[in-house]
């Protein structure tokens, strides 16, 4: 338990140790320039990886588009050799300055027109076409700032109110919540279009993470809900909220999707796949590897051999990183597919002597139960070896969760 709480989050392992275990299990192999590539960190200099030290390029030039002001500094007038000192030139030193963002009042004068004879008809200007909210007391710039601060920079609304108070501007959290609620309604068509594009693509990556939601009816006054990230093949990323972790959320978002879907092998995903659904499951090799990293402290030698297999598979992916999908598919079929067959055959043999409930037994169980889905990426060069892209998309939720801590209810979620 202490290791789970305080261990480093990175899942790095010693490459020399896992290579020794692999050689001890299978004997020396023919040298593979990809698999034998050094795995030392960039900042660790060894005789093989030591790079030529380059001269520092100097201070980076400041962007030309920035506004510039000039401040002139002069030393006090002095004399030398009985005469006043003369001008000896100018040294130019550019400093990057920052002007604190500030609030201001934008007063709008709305002129009216009336009938010049009887004053029975009055014409007022219509609502501004560039403002999303009717009769809102904030400009578009302030609304954009509130949205970006909350969802991109992870600044909760109460901290935004405190920032305004430091400039003697009274803003209430209830007012900001009202703005966000109205903006969510205005932006809903964009959300629907992005969901349609994700469901109409040829592949999708998705994953979820938990958040705390206040619920007076739940034990302790709160429960865990989930936020899901869906990444389409064309780069669209949409998020969805579900009150509980079930397959209902993915089934609703991917209702019309009939192509490759990549996710972890959680139980609630089982109903998403099958011949009737038309969706093809793609497993996540990073999840499978994570089980063997957890098994390393108790079953080091065997876990190290498994990690050596993963290291070779990822080395092939690094080599194919910049290749076209067709070239990547050919490389995987030539090199990854035989390696995967060898890996699964070895795992089936070793799993016979592993206790099912032990960390190693769970690692082998996950690997062998999902070997078809884990090997699917070899068939198509557009697919990735793992689901890390969806996990990276959820970082914005994980970082913000540390600040805002909980959602006030399902609507807030």
mmCIF file of C-alpha atoms in Angstrom:
data_model
loop_
_atom_site.group_PDB
_atom_site.id
_atom_site.type_symbol
_atom_site.label_atom_id
_atom_site.label_comp_id
_atom_site.label_asym_id
_atom_site.label_seq_id
_atom_site.Cartn_x
_atom_site.Cartn_y
_atom_site.Cartn_z
ATOM 1 C CA UNK A 1 0.000 0.000 0.000
ATOM 2 C CA UNK A 2 2.830 2.389 0.845
ATOM 3 C CA UNK A 3 4.497 1.603 -2.482
ATOM 4 C CA UNK A 4 1.276 2.470 -4.335
ATOM 5 C CA UNK A 5 1.001 5.772 -2.445
ATOM 6 C CA UNK A 6 4.612 6.929 -2.614
ATOM 7 C CA UNK A 7 6.256 5.145 -5.524
ATOM 8 C CA UNK A 8 7.268 7.183 -8.584
ATOM 9 C CA UNK A 9 4.422 7.420 -11.075
ATOM 10 C CA UNK A 10 6.707 6.731 -14.038
ATOM 11 C CA UNK A 11 6.782 3.074 -15.069
ATOM 12 C CA UNK A 12 10.417 3.028 -16.129
ATOM 13 C CA UNK A 13 12.529 -0.087 -15.591
ATOM 14 C CA UNK A 14 16.240 -0.803 -15.845
ATOM 15 C CA UNK A 15 16.824 -1.898 -19.479
ATOM 16 C CA UNK A 16 19.992 -3.819 -18.609
ATOM 17 C CA UNK A 17 18.164 -5.870 -15.981
ATOM 18 C CA UNK A 18 15.321 -6.901 -18.284
ATOM 19 C CA UNK A 19 17.752 -7.700 -21.115
ATOM 20 C CA UNK A 20 19.758 -9.985 -18.802
ATOM 21 C CA UNK A 21 16.531 -11.765 -17.834
ATOM 22 C CA UNK A 22 15.524 -12.124 -21.486
ATOM 23 C CA UNK A 23 18.911 -13.598 -22.462
ATOM 24 C CA UNK A 24 18.783 -15.959 -19.486
ATOM 25 C CA UNK A 25 15.354 -17.200 -20.637
ATOM 26 C CA UNK A 26 15.904 -17.464 -24.407
ATOM 27 C CA UNK A 27 19.688 -17.281 -24.858
ATOM 28 C CA UNK A 28 21.572 -14.687 -26.913
ATOM 29 C CA UNK A 29 19.761 -13.507 -30.027
ATOM 30 C CA UNK A 30 21.004 -12.094 -33.264
ATOM 31 C CA UNK A 31 21.766 -8.433 -32.667
ATOM 32 C CA UNK A 32 18.712 -6.291 -33.396
ATOM 33 C CA UNK A 33 19.645 -2.629 -33.807
ATOM 34 C CA UNK A 34 16.146 -1.575 -32.742
ATOM 35 C CA UNK A 35 15.760 -3.859 -29.706
ATOM 36 C CA UNK A 36 19.359 -3.244 -28.593
ATOM 37 C CA UNK A 37 19.051 0.544 -28.737
ATOM 38 C CA UNK A 38 20.247 2.204 -25.513
ATOM 39 C CA UNK A 39 17.444 3.209 -23.157
ATOM 40 C CA UNK A 40 19.442 5.667 -21.043
ATOM 41 C CA UNK A 41 17.871 9.028 -20.187
ATOM 42 C CA UNK A 42 18.867 11.935 -22.392
ATOM 43 C CA UNK A 43 20.634 13.709 -19.532
ATOM 44 C CA UNK A 44 22.782 10.659 -18.659
ATOM 45 C CA UNK A 45 26.080 10.797 -20.545
ATOM 46 C CA UNK A 46 27.778 7.492 -21.317
ATOM 47 C CA UNK A 47 30.705 6.802 -23.669
ATOM 48 C CA UNK A 48 28.230 5.517 -26.282
ATOM 49 C CA UNK A 49 25.672 8.303 -25.943
ATOM 50 C CA UNK A 50 27.838 11.260 -24.989
ATOM 51 C CA UNK A 51 27.009 14.134 -27.302
ATOM 52 C CA UNK A 52 29.272 16.891 -28.418
ATOM 53 C CA UNK A 53 28.738 19.908 -26.218
ATOM 54 C CA UNK A 54 27.512 22.827 -28.261
ATOM 55 C CA UNK A 55 28.157 26.461 -27.569
ATOM 56 C CA UNK A 56 25.197 28.189 -25.948
ATOM 57 C CA UNK A 57 23.362 30.181 -28.644
ATOM 58 C CA UNK A 58 22.863 33.163 -26.323
ATOM 59 C CA UNK A 59 19.754 35.011 -25.278
ATOM 60 C CA UNK A 60 16.712 34.286 -27.430
ATOM 61 C CA UNK A 61 15.396 37.209 -29.462
ATOM 62 C CA UNK A 62 12.075 38.598 -28.324
ATOM 63 C CA UNK A 63 9.149 38.395 -30.776
ATOM 64 C CA UNK A 64 8.899 41.281 -33.216
ATOM 65 C CA UNK A 65 5.112 41.657 -32.875
ATOM 66 C CA UNK A 66 5.261 42.767 -29.230
ATOM 67 C CA UNK A 67 4.616 46.390 -28.349
ATOM 68 C CA UNK A 68 7.820 48.201 -27.456
ATOM 69 C CA UNK A 69 8.499 51.119 -25.129
ATOM 70 C CA UNK A 70 11.863 52.806 -24.667
ATOM 71 C CA UNK A 71 13.382 53.889 -21.363
ATOM 72 C CA UNK A 72 16.597 55.913 -21.453
ATOM 73 C CA UNK A 73 19.090 55.663 -18.602
ATOM 74 C CA UNK A 74 21.977 58.117 -18.187
ATOM 75 C CA UNK A 75 24.825 58.077 -15.688
ATOM 76 C CA UNK A 76 25.304 61.265 -13.619
ATOM 77 C CA UNK A 77 27.349 63.963 -15.355
ATOM 78 C CA UNK A 78 31.028 63.745 -14.473
ATOM 79 C CA UNK A 79 34.284 65.264 -15.568
ATOM 80 C CA UNK A 80 37.554 63.638 -16.480
ATOM 81 C CA UNK A 81 40.997 65.167 -17.100
ATOM 82 C CA UNK A 82 39.578 68.617 -16.458
ATOM 83 C CA UNK A 83 36.886 68.372 -19.140
ATOM 84 C CA UNK A 84 33.233 67.158 -19.155
ATOM 85 C CA UNK A 85 32.906 63.590 -20.367
ATOM 86 C CA UNK A 86 31.494 63.130 -23.896
ATOM 87 C CA UNK A 87 28.827 60.774 -25.296
ATOM 88 C CA UNK A 88 30.347 57.334 -25.968
ATOM 89 C CA UNK A 89 27.402 55.528 -27.575
ATOM 90 C CA UNK A 90 24.423 53.495 -26.411
ATOM 91 C CA UNK A 91 24.033 49.949 -25.124
ATOM 92 C CA UNK A 92 20.671 48.396 -26.061
ATOM 93 C CA UNK A 93 19.202 45.845 -23.658
ATOM 94 C CA UNK A 94 15.728 44.384 -24.279
ATOM 95 C CA UNK A 95 13.705 43.082 -21.340
ATOM 96 C CA UNK A 96 10.427 41.190 -21.536
ATOM 97 C CA UNK A 97 7.811 43.185 -19.615
ATOM 98 C CA UNK A 98 4.367 42.233 -18.331
ATOM 99 C CA UNK A 99 1.390 44.545 -17.833
ATOM 100 C CA UNK A 100 -1.084 43.094 -15.384
ATOM 101 C CA UNK A 101 -4.477 42.259 -16.862
ATOM 102 C CA UNK A 102 -7.103 44.612 -15.516
ATOM 103 C CA UNK A 103 -10.847 45.092 -15.577
ATOM 104 C CA UNK A 104 -12.513 48.078 -17.201
ATOM 105 C CA UNK A 105 -16.051 49.256 -17.872
ATOM 106 C CA UNK A 106 -17.332 49.263 -21.438
ATOM 107 C CA UNK A 107 -20.261 51.662 -21.624
ATOM 108 C CA UNK A 108 -22.642 51.113 -24.543
ATOM 109 C CA UNK A 109 -24.846 54.028 -25.621
ATOM 110 C CA UNK A 110 -27.903 52.559 -27.331
ATOM 111 C CA UNK A 111 -29.473 55.327 -29.396
ATOM 112 C CA UNK A 112 -33.227 55.180 -30.053
ATOM 113 C CA UNK A 113 -35.320 56.619 -32.845
ATOM 114 C CA UNK A 114 -38.868 57.948 -32.385
ATOM 115 C CA UNK A 115 -41.563 59.293 -34.678
ATOM 116 C CA UNK A 116 -41.053 63.025 -35.144
ATOM 117 C CA UNK A 117 -44.807 63.738 -35.334
ATOM 118 C CA UNK A 118 -46.555 61.813 -32.556
ATOM 119 C CA UNK A 119 -43.763 59.886 -30.728
ATOM 120 C CA UNK A 120 -45.946 56.781 -31.084
ATOM 121 C CA UNK A 121 -43.187 54.601 -32.523
ATOM 122 C CA UNK A 122 -39.792 53.981 -30.962
ATOM 123 C CA UNK A 123 -37.033 51.928 -32.594
ATOM 124 C CA UNK A 124 -34.240 50.489 -30.466
ATOM 125 C CA UNK A 125 -31.051 48.808 -31.718
ATOM 126 C CA UNK A 126 -31.197 45.038 -31.808
ATOM 127 C CA UNK A 127 -28.978 42.756 -29.732
ATOM 128 C CA UNK A 128 -25.299 42.833 -30.729
ATOM 129 C CA UNK A 129 -24.658 40.074 -33.302
ATOM 130 C CA UNK A 130 -21.279 39.102 -31.835
ATOM 131 C CA UNK A 131 -22.481 38.459 -28.254
ATOM 132 C CA UNK A 132 -23.649 34.927 -27.360
ATOM 133 C CA UNK A 133 -25.806 35.904 -24.354
ATOM 134 C CA UNK A 134 -28.714 38.295 -24.332
ATOM 135 C CA UNK A 135 -28.556 41.256 -21.907
ATOM 136 C CA UNK A 136 -25.367 39.924 -20.319
ATOM 137 C CA UNK A 137 -23.356 42.202 -18.052
ATOM 138 C CA UNK A 138 -20.035 40.861 -19.352
ATOM 139 C CA UNK A 139 -18.302 41.342 -22.682
ATOM 140 C CA UNK A 140 -17.303 38.470 -24.936
ATOM 141 C CA UNK A 141 -13.683 38.915 -23.810
ATOM 142 C CA UNK A 142 -14.578 38.444 -20.137
ATOM 143 C CA UNK A 143 -16.735 35.386 -20.910
ATOM 144 C CA UNK A 144 -13.878 33.844 -22.890
ATOM 145 C CA UNK A 145 -11.481 34.536 -20.013
ATOM 146 C CA UNK A 146 -13.749 32.778 -17.482
ATOM 147 C CA UNK A 147 -14.110 29.720 -19.731
ATOM 148 C CA UNK A 148 -10.399 29.435 -20.542
ATOM 149 C CA UNK A 149 -9.347 29.999 -16.928
ATOM 150 C CA UNK A 150 -11.682 27.272 -15.650
ATOM 151 C CA UNK A 151 -11.352 24.571 -18.310
ATOM 152 C CA UNK A 152 -7.903 25.129 -19.790
ATOM 153 C CA UNK A 153 -5.890 26.656 -16.923
ATOM 154 C CA UNK A 154 -7.900 24.809 -14.232
ATOM 155 C CA UNK A 155 -8.633 27.899 -12.097
ATOM 156 C CA UNK A 156 -11.847 27.309 -10.091
ATOM 157 C CA UNK A 157 -14.527 29.994 -10.088
ATOM 158 C CA UNK A 158 -13.946 30.927 -6.455
ATOM 159 C CA UNK A 159 -10.300 31.726 -7.229
ATOM 160 C CA UNK A 160 -11.370 33.827 -10.195
ATOM 161 C CA UNK A 161 -13.648 35.782 -7.859
ATOM 162 C CA UNK A 162 -10.729 36.265 -5.456
ATOM 163 C CA UNK A 163 -8.559 37.536 -8.310
ATOM 164 C CA UNK A 164 -11.256 40.090 -9.224
ATOM 165 C CA UNK A 165 -11.586 41.140 -5.579
ATOM 166 C CA UNK A 166 -7.877 42.013 -5.492
ATOM 167 C CA UNK A 167 -8.715 44.638 -8.096
ATOM 168 C CA UNK A 168 -11.773 45.784 -6.090
ATOM 169 C CA UNK A 169 -14.205 44.244 -8.594
ATOM 170 C CA UNK A 170 -17.112 42.388 -6.935
ATOM 171 C CA UNK A 171 -17.845 39.146 -8.800
ATOM 172 C CA UNK A 172 -19.909 36.332 -7.303
ATOM 173 C CA UNK A 173 -19.455 32.647 -8.038
ATOM 174 C CA UNK A 174 -23.195 32.362 -8.688
ATOM 175 C CA UNK A 175 -22.903 34.937 -11.481
ATOM 176 C CA UNK A 176 -20.019 33.057 -13.120
ATOM 177 C CA UNK A 177 -21.927 29.770 -12.811
ATOM 178 C CA UNK A 178 -24.876 31.375 -14.583
ATOM 179 C CA UNK A 179 -22.686 32.564 -17.433
ATOM 180 C CA UNK A 180 -21.156 29.097 -17.857
ATOM 181 C CA UNK A 181 -24.567 27.425 -17.814
ATOM 182 C CA UNK A 182 -25.859 29.707 -20.577
ATOM 183 C CA UNK A 183 -22.663 29.304 -22.608
ATOM 184 C CA UNK A 184 -22.954 25.512 -22.404
ATOM 185 C CA UNK A 185 -26.375 25.793 -24.050
ATOM 186 C CA UNK A 186 -24.998 28.138 -26.744
ATOM 187 C CA UNK A 187 -22.052 25.813 -27.511
ATOM 188 C CA UNK A 188 -24.161 22.633 -27.587
ATOM 189 C CA UNK A 189 -24.428 22.567 -31.437
ATOM 190 C CA UNK A 190 -20.623 22.543 -31.704
ATOM 191 C CA UNK A 191 -20.462 19.672 -29.212
ATOM 192 C CA UNK A 192 -23.065 17.704 -31.200
ATOM 193 C CA UNK A 193 -21.158 18.231 -34.457
ATOM 194 C CA UNK A 194 -17.876 17.076 -32.892
ATOM 195 C CA UNK A 195 -19.600 13.965 -31.509
ATOM 196 C CA UNK A 196 -21.029 13.243 -34.952
ATOM 197 C CA UNK A 197 -17.568 13.520 -36.515
ATOM 198 C CA UNK A 198 -16.039 11.190 -33.915
ATOM 199 C CA UNK A 199 -18.778 8.587 -34.485
ATOM 200 C CA UNK A 200 -18.389 8.887 -38.272
ATOM 201 C CA UNK A 201 -14.596 8.338 -38.246
ATOM 202 C CA UNK A 202 -12.584 5.191 -38.902
ATOM 203 C CA UNK A 203 -11.148 4.830 -35.379
ATOM 204 C CA UNK A 204 -11.660 6.186 -31.882
ATOM 205 C CA UNK A 205 -9.698 6.065 -28.634
ATOM 206 C CA UNK A 206 -11.559 6.461 -25.361
ATOM 207 C CA UNK A 207 -10.907 6.247 -21.639
ATOM 208 C CA UNK A 208 -12.402 7.552 -18.394
ATOM 209 C CA UNK A 209 -11.403 8.970 -15.029
ATOM 210 C CA UNK A 210 -13.328 9.419 -11.788
ATOM 211 C CA UNK A 211 -14.445 12.654 -10.147
ATOM 212 C CA UNK A 212 -16.174 13.294 -6.822
ATOM 213 C CA UNK A 213 -19.794 14.474 -7.037
ATOM 214 C CA UNK A 214 -21.749 15.775 -4.056
ATOM 215 C CA UNK A 215 -24.858 13.700 -3.356
ATOM 216 C CA UNK A 216 -26.746 14.044 -0.037
ATOM 217 C CA UNK A 217 -28.359 10.621 -0.540
ATOM 218 C CA UNK A 218 -25.009 8.812 -0.891
ATOM 219 C CA UNK A 219 -22.993 7.517 2.109
ATOM 220 C CA UNK A 220 -20.677 10.297 3.226
ATOM 221 C CA UNK A 221 -22.489 12.865 1.112
ATOM 222 C CA UNK A 222 -20.598 12.140 -2.121
ATOM 223 C CA UNK A 223 -20.028 9.482 -4.750
ATOM 224 C CA UNK A 224 -17.731 8.856 -7.701
ATOM 225 C CA UNK A 225 -18.848 9.748 -11.213
ATOM 226 C CA UNK A 226 -16.801 9.510 -14.406
ATOM 227 C CA UNK A 227 -15.655 11.787 -17.203
ATOM 228 C CA UNK A 228 -14.891 10.150 -20.548
ATOM 229 C CA UNK A 229 -12.620 11.361 -23.349
ATOM 230 C CA UNK A 230 -13.216 10.248 -26.965
ATOM 231 C CA UNK A 231 -10.547 10.956 -29.606
ATOM 232 C CA UNK A 232 -11.505 10.652 -33.252
ATOM 233 C CA UNK A 233 -9.150 9.700 -36.028
ATOM 234 C CA UNK A 234 -9.177 13.275 -37.420
ATOM 235 C CA UNK A 235 -8.090 14.825 -34.124
ATOM 236 C CA UNK A 236 -11.463 15.742 -32.592
ATOM 237 C CA UNK A 237 -11.630 15.263 -28.825
ATOM 238 C CA UNK A 238 -14.988 15.259 -27.033
ATOM 239 C CA UNK A 239 -15.776 14.702 -23.365
ATOM 240 C CA UNK A 240 -18.786 13.085 -21.739
ATOM 241 C CA UNK A 241 -20.038 12.719 -18.168
ATOM 242 C CA UNK A 242 -21.762 9.687 -16.651
ATOM 243 C CA UNK A 243 -23.068 9.437 -13.065
ATOM 244 C CA UNK A 244 -21.488 5.975 -12.743
ATOM 245 C CA UNK A 245 -18.883 3.878 -14.534
ATOM 246 C CA UNK A 246 -20.958 1.751 -16.866
ATOM 247 C CA UNK A 247 -21.083 0.890 -20.539
ATOM 248 C CA UNK A 248 -24.134 3.104 -21.099
ATOM 249 C CA UNK A 249 -22.007 6.185 -21.725
ATOM 250 C CA UNK A 250 -19.766 4.703 -24.445
ATOM 251 C CA UNK A 251 -22.739 2.937 -26.051
ATOM 252 C CA UNK A 252 -24.574 6.259 -26.360
ATOM 253 C CA UNK A 253 -21.613 8.220 -27.742
ATOM 254 C CA UNK A 254 -20.551 5.425 -30.131
ATOM 255 C CA UNK A 255 -24.075 4.407 -31.130
ATOM 256 C CA UNK A 256 -23.399 4.797 -34.853
ATOM 257 C CA UNK A 257 -19.719 3.861 -34.797
ATOM 258 C CA UNK A 258 -18.723 0.719 -36.743
ATOM 259 C CA UNK A 259 -14.916 0.792 -36.916
ATOM 260 C CA UNK A 260 -11.863 0.347 -34.649
ATOM 261 C CA UNK A 261 -12.365 1.351 -30.987
ATOM 262 C CA UNK A 262 -9.339 1.316 -28.678
ATOM 263 C CA UNK A 263 -9.722 1.133 -24.896
ATOM 264 C CA UNK A 264 -8.661 -0.863 -21.876
ATOM 265 C CA UNK A 265 -10.275 -4.242 -21.140
ATOM 266 C CA UNK A 266 -12.657 -3.060 -18.409
ATOM 267 C CA UNK A 267 -15.754 -5.182 -17.858
ATOM 268 C CA UNK A 268 -18.198 -2.405 -18.776
ATOM 269 C CA UNK A 269 -16.749 -2.341 -22.310
ATOM 270 C CA UNK A 270 -17.734 -5.931 -23.085
ATOM 271 C CA UNK A 271 -21.110 -5.005 -24.538
ATOM 272 C CA UNK A 272 -19.554 -2.569 -27.005
ATOM 273 C CA UNK A 273 -17.993 -5.222 -29.215
ATOM 274 C CA UNK A 274 -19.086 -8.295 -31.088
ATOM 275 C CA UNK A 275 -20.386 -9.189 -34.520
ATOM 276 C CA UNK A 276 -23.726 -7.469 -33.970
ATOM 277 C CA UNK A 277 -22.103 -4.132 -33.036
ATOM 278 C CA UNK A 278 -19.756 -3.991 -36.027
ATOM 279 C CA UNK A 279 -17.053 -2.451 -33.833
ATOM 280 C CA UNK A 280 -13.592 -3.968 -33.687
ATOM 281 C CA UNK A 281 -11.797 -3.906 -30.343
ATOM 282 C CA UNK A 282 -8.199 -2.685 -30.140
ATOM 283 C CA UNK A 283 -6.388 -3.398 -26.872
ATOM 284 C CA UNK A 284 -3.947 -1.204 -24.985
ATOM 285 C CA UNK A 285 -0.443 -2.623 -24.639
ATOM 286 C CA UNK A 286 0.430 -0.002 -21.996
ATOM 287 C CA UNK A 287 -2.269 -1.436 -19.695
ATOM 288 C CA UNK A 288 -0.901 -4.947 -20.173
ATOM 289 C CA UNK A 289 2.637 -3.749 -19.462
ATOM 290 C CA UNK A 290 1.485 -1.961 -16.293
ATOM 291 C CA UNK A 291 0.450 -5.271 -14.706
ATOM 292 C CA UNK A 292 3.959 -6.684 -15.144
ATOM 293 C CA UNK A 293 5.518 -3.521 -13.690
ATOM 294 C CA UNK A 294 3.384 -4.092 -10.578
ATOM 295 C CA UNK A 295 4.465 -7.757 -10.484
ATOM 296 C CA UNK A 296 8.185 -6.942 -10.703
ATOM 297 C CA UNK A 297 8.766 -6.500 -6.907
ATOM 298 C CA UNK A 298 7.465 -10.029 -6.164
ATOM 299 C CA UNK A 299 8.280 -11.913 -9.387
ATOM 300 C CA UNK A 300 11.211 -9.979 -10.757
ATOM 301 C CA UNK A 301 12.884 -12.466 -13.158
ATOM 302 C CA UNK A 302 9.705 -13.524 -14.985
ATOM 303 C CA UNK A 303 8.243 -10.002 -15.044
ATOM 304 C CA UNK A 304 11.543 -8.730 -16.452
ATOM 305 C CA UNK A 305 11.297 -11.123 -19.404
ATOM 306 C CA UNK A 306 7.771 -9.870 -20.145
ATOM 307 C CA UNK A 307 8.966 -6.261 -19.934
ATOM 308 C CA UNK A 308 11.748 -7.111 -22.387
ATOM 309 C CA UNK A 309 9.093 -8.275 -24.866
ATOM 310 C CA UNK A 310 7.226 -4.993 -24.415
ATOM 311 C CA UNK A 311 10.460 -3.067 -24.881
ATOM 312 C CA UNK A 312 11.091 -4.756 -28.227
ATOM 313 C CA UNK A 313 7.525 -4.091 -29.399
ATOM 314 C CA UNK A 314 7.760 -0.404 -28.518
ATOM 315 C CA UNK A 315 11.174 -0.144 -30.181
ATOM 316 C CA UNK A 316 9.567 -1.257 -33.450
ATOM 317 C CA UNK A 317 6.885 1.419 -32.973
ATOM 318 C CA UNK A 318 9.549 4.098 -32.510
ATOM 319 C CA UNK A 319 11.166 3.003 -35.753
ATOM 320 C CA UNK A 320 7.794 3.197 -37.560
ATOM 321 C CA UNK A 321 6.763 6.511 -36.001
ATOM 322 C CA UNK A 322 7.251 8.637 -39.130
ATOM 323 C CA UNK A 323 6.315 5.951 -41.661
ATOM 324 C CA UNK A 324 3.145 5.928 -43.742
ATOM 325 C CA UNK A 325 0.280 3.693 -42.524
ATOM 326 C CA UNK A 326 1.031 1.127 -45.236
ATOM 327 C CA UNK A 327 4.745 1.021 -44.416
ATOM 328 C CA UNK A 328 3.981 0.819 -40.706
ATOM 329 C CA UNK A 329 1.598 -2.083 -41.298
ATOM 330 C CA UNK A 330 4.223 -3.944 -43.352
ATOM 331 C CA UNK A 331 6.884 -3.435 -40.674
ATOM 332 C CA UNK A 332 4.551 -4.656 -37.948
ATOM 333 C CA UNK A 333 3.578 -7.769 -39.899
ATOM 334 C CA UNK A 334 7.227 -8.564 -40.576
ATOM 335 C CA UNK A 335 8.610 -7.964 -37.076
ATOM 336 C CA UNK A 336 5.887 -7.320 -34.468
ATOM 337 C CA UNK A 337 3.592 -10.220 -35.399
ATOM 338 C CA UNK A 338 6.261 -12.980 -34.906
ATOM 339 C CA UNK A 339 7.381 -11.334 -31.676
ATOM 340 C CA UNK A 340 3.808 -11.260 -30.370
ATOM 341 C CA UNK A 341 3.309 -14.953 -31.183
ATOM 342 C CA UNK A 342 6.491 -15.796 -29.292
ATOM 343 C CA UNK A 343 5.389 -13.579 -26.385
ATOM 344 C CA UNK A 344 1.949 -15.177 -26.061
ATOM 345 C CA UNK A 345 3.348 -18.727 -26.327
ATOM 346 C CA UNK A 346 5.873 -17.984 -23.572
ATOM 347 C CA UNK A 347 3.155 -16.363 -21.420
ATOM 348 C CA UNK A 348 0.841 -19.390 -21.744
ATOM 349 C CA UNK A 349 3.621 -21.678 -20.541
ATOM 350 C CA UNK A 350 4.670 -19.487 -17.606
ATOM 351 C CA UNK A 351 1.084 -18.775 -16.535
ATOM 352 C CA UNK A 352 0.644 -22.458 -15.611
ATOM 353 C CA UNK A 353 2.930 -22.024 -12.589
ATOM 354 C CA UNK A 354 1.663 -18.597 -11.468
ATOM 355 C CA UNK A 355 -0.947 -18.252 -8.732
ATOM 356 C CA UNK A 356 -4.092 -16.722 -10.322
ATOM 357 C CA UNK A 357 -4.544 -14.110 -7.580
ATOM 358 C CA UNK A 358 -0.879 -13.097 -7.412
ATOM 359 C CA UNK A 359 0.336 -9.943 -9.220
ATOM 360 C CA UNK A 360 2.060 -12.120 -11.812
ATOM 361 C CA UNK A 361 -1.031 -14.303 -12.239
ATOM 362 C CA UNK A 362 -3.185 -11.209 -12.807
ATOM 363 C CA UNK A 363 -0.644 -9.900 -15.345
ATOM 364 C CA UNK A 364 -0.695 -13.146 -17.329
ATOM 365 C CA UNK A 365 -4.474 -13.325 -17.034
ATOM 366 C CA UNK A 366 -4.956 -9.852 -18.510
ATOM 367 C CA UNK A 367 -2.457 -10.529 -21.295
ATOM 368 C CA UNK A 368 -3.872 -13.884 -22.383
ATOM 369 C CA UNK A 369 -7.560 -12.977 -22.036
ATOM 370 C CA UNK A 370 -7.064 -10.013 -24.345
ATOM 371 C CA UNK A 371 -4.389 -11.303 -26.728
ATOM 372 C CA UNK A 372 -6.638 -10.937 -29.792
ATOM 373 C CA UNK A 373 -7.457 -7.299 -29.005
ATOM 374 C CA UNK A 374 -3.837 -6.545 -28.036
ATOM 375 C CA UNK A 375 -2.566 -7.863 -31.385
ATOM 376 C CA UNK A 376 -5.186 -6.053 -33.518
ATOM 377 C CA UNK A 377 -2.990 -2.967 -33.990
ATOM 378 C CA UNK A 378 -0.669 -5.039 -36.212
ATOM 379 C CA UNK A 379 -3.409 -5.341 -38.856
ATOM 380 C CA UNK A 380 -3.778 -1.615 -39.616
ATOM 381 C CA UNK A 381 -1.049 1.011 -39.819
ATOM 382 C CA UNK A 382 -3.427 3.753 -38.680
ATOM 383 C CA UNK A 383 -3.809 2.170 -35.247
ATOM 384 C CA UNK A 384 -1.535 2.758 -32.254
ATOM 385 C CA UNK A 385 0.014 0.197 -29.943
ATOM 386 C CA UNK A 386 -1.656 1.678 -26.840
ATOM 387 C CA UNK A 387 -4.391 3.999 -25.653
ATOM 388 C CA UNK A 388 -2.071 6.633 -24.200
ATOM 389 C CA UNK A 389 -3.553 9.361 -26.425
ATOM 390 C CA UNK A 390 -6.882 9.108 -24.595
ATOM 391 C CA UNK A 391 -5.114 9.075 -21.241
ATOM 392 C CA UNK A 392 -3.241 12.241 -22.190
ATOM 393 C CA UNK A 393 -6.541 13.903 -23.150
ATOM 394 C CA UNK A 394 -7.838 13.171 -19.638
ATOM 395 C CA UNK A 395 -4.923 14.975 -18.020
ATOM 396 C CA UNK A 396 -6.888 18.211 -18.266
ATOM 397 C CA UNK A 397 -9.544 16.630 -16.011
ATOM 398 C CA UNK A 398 -6.973 15.178 -13.619
ATOM 399 C CA UNK A 399 -5.123 18.488 -13.231
ATOM 400 C CA UNK A 400 -8.334 20.459 -12.780
ATOM 401 C CA UNK A 401 -9.669 17.901 -10.288
ATOM 402 C CA UNK A 402 -6.855 18.770 -7.881
ATOM 403 C CA UNK A 403 -8.090 22.379 -7.882
ATOM 404 C CA UNK A 404 -11.885 22.235 -7.966
ATOM 405 C CA UNK A 405 -11.959 18.874 -6.069
ATOM 406 C CA UNK A 406 -15.626 18.006 -6.734
ATOM 407 C CA UNK A 407 -18.721 18.761 -8.795
ATOM 408 C CA UNK A 408 -21.816 20.077 -7.049
ATOM 409 C CA UNK A 409 -24.098 17.538 -8.763
ATOM 410 C CA UNK A 410 -24.707 15.627 -11.973
ATOM 411 C CA UNK A 411 -25.670 18.798 -13.839
ATOM 412 C CA UNK A 412 -22.414 20.429 -12.780
ATOM 413 C CA UNK A 413 -20.515 17.331 -13.841
#
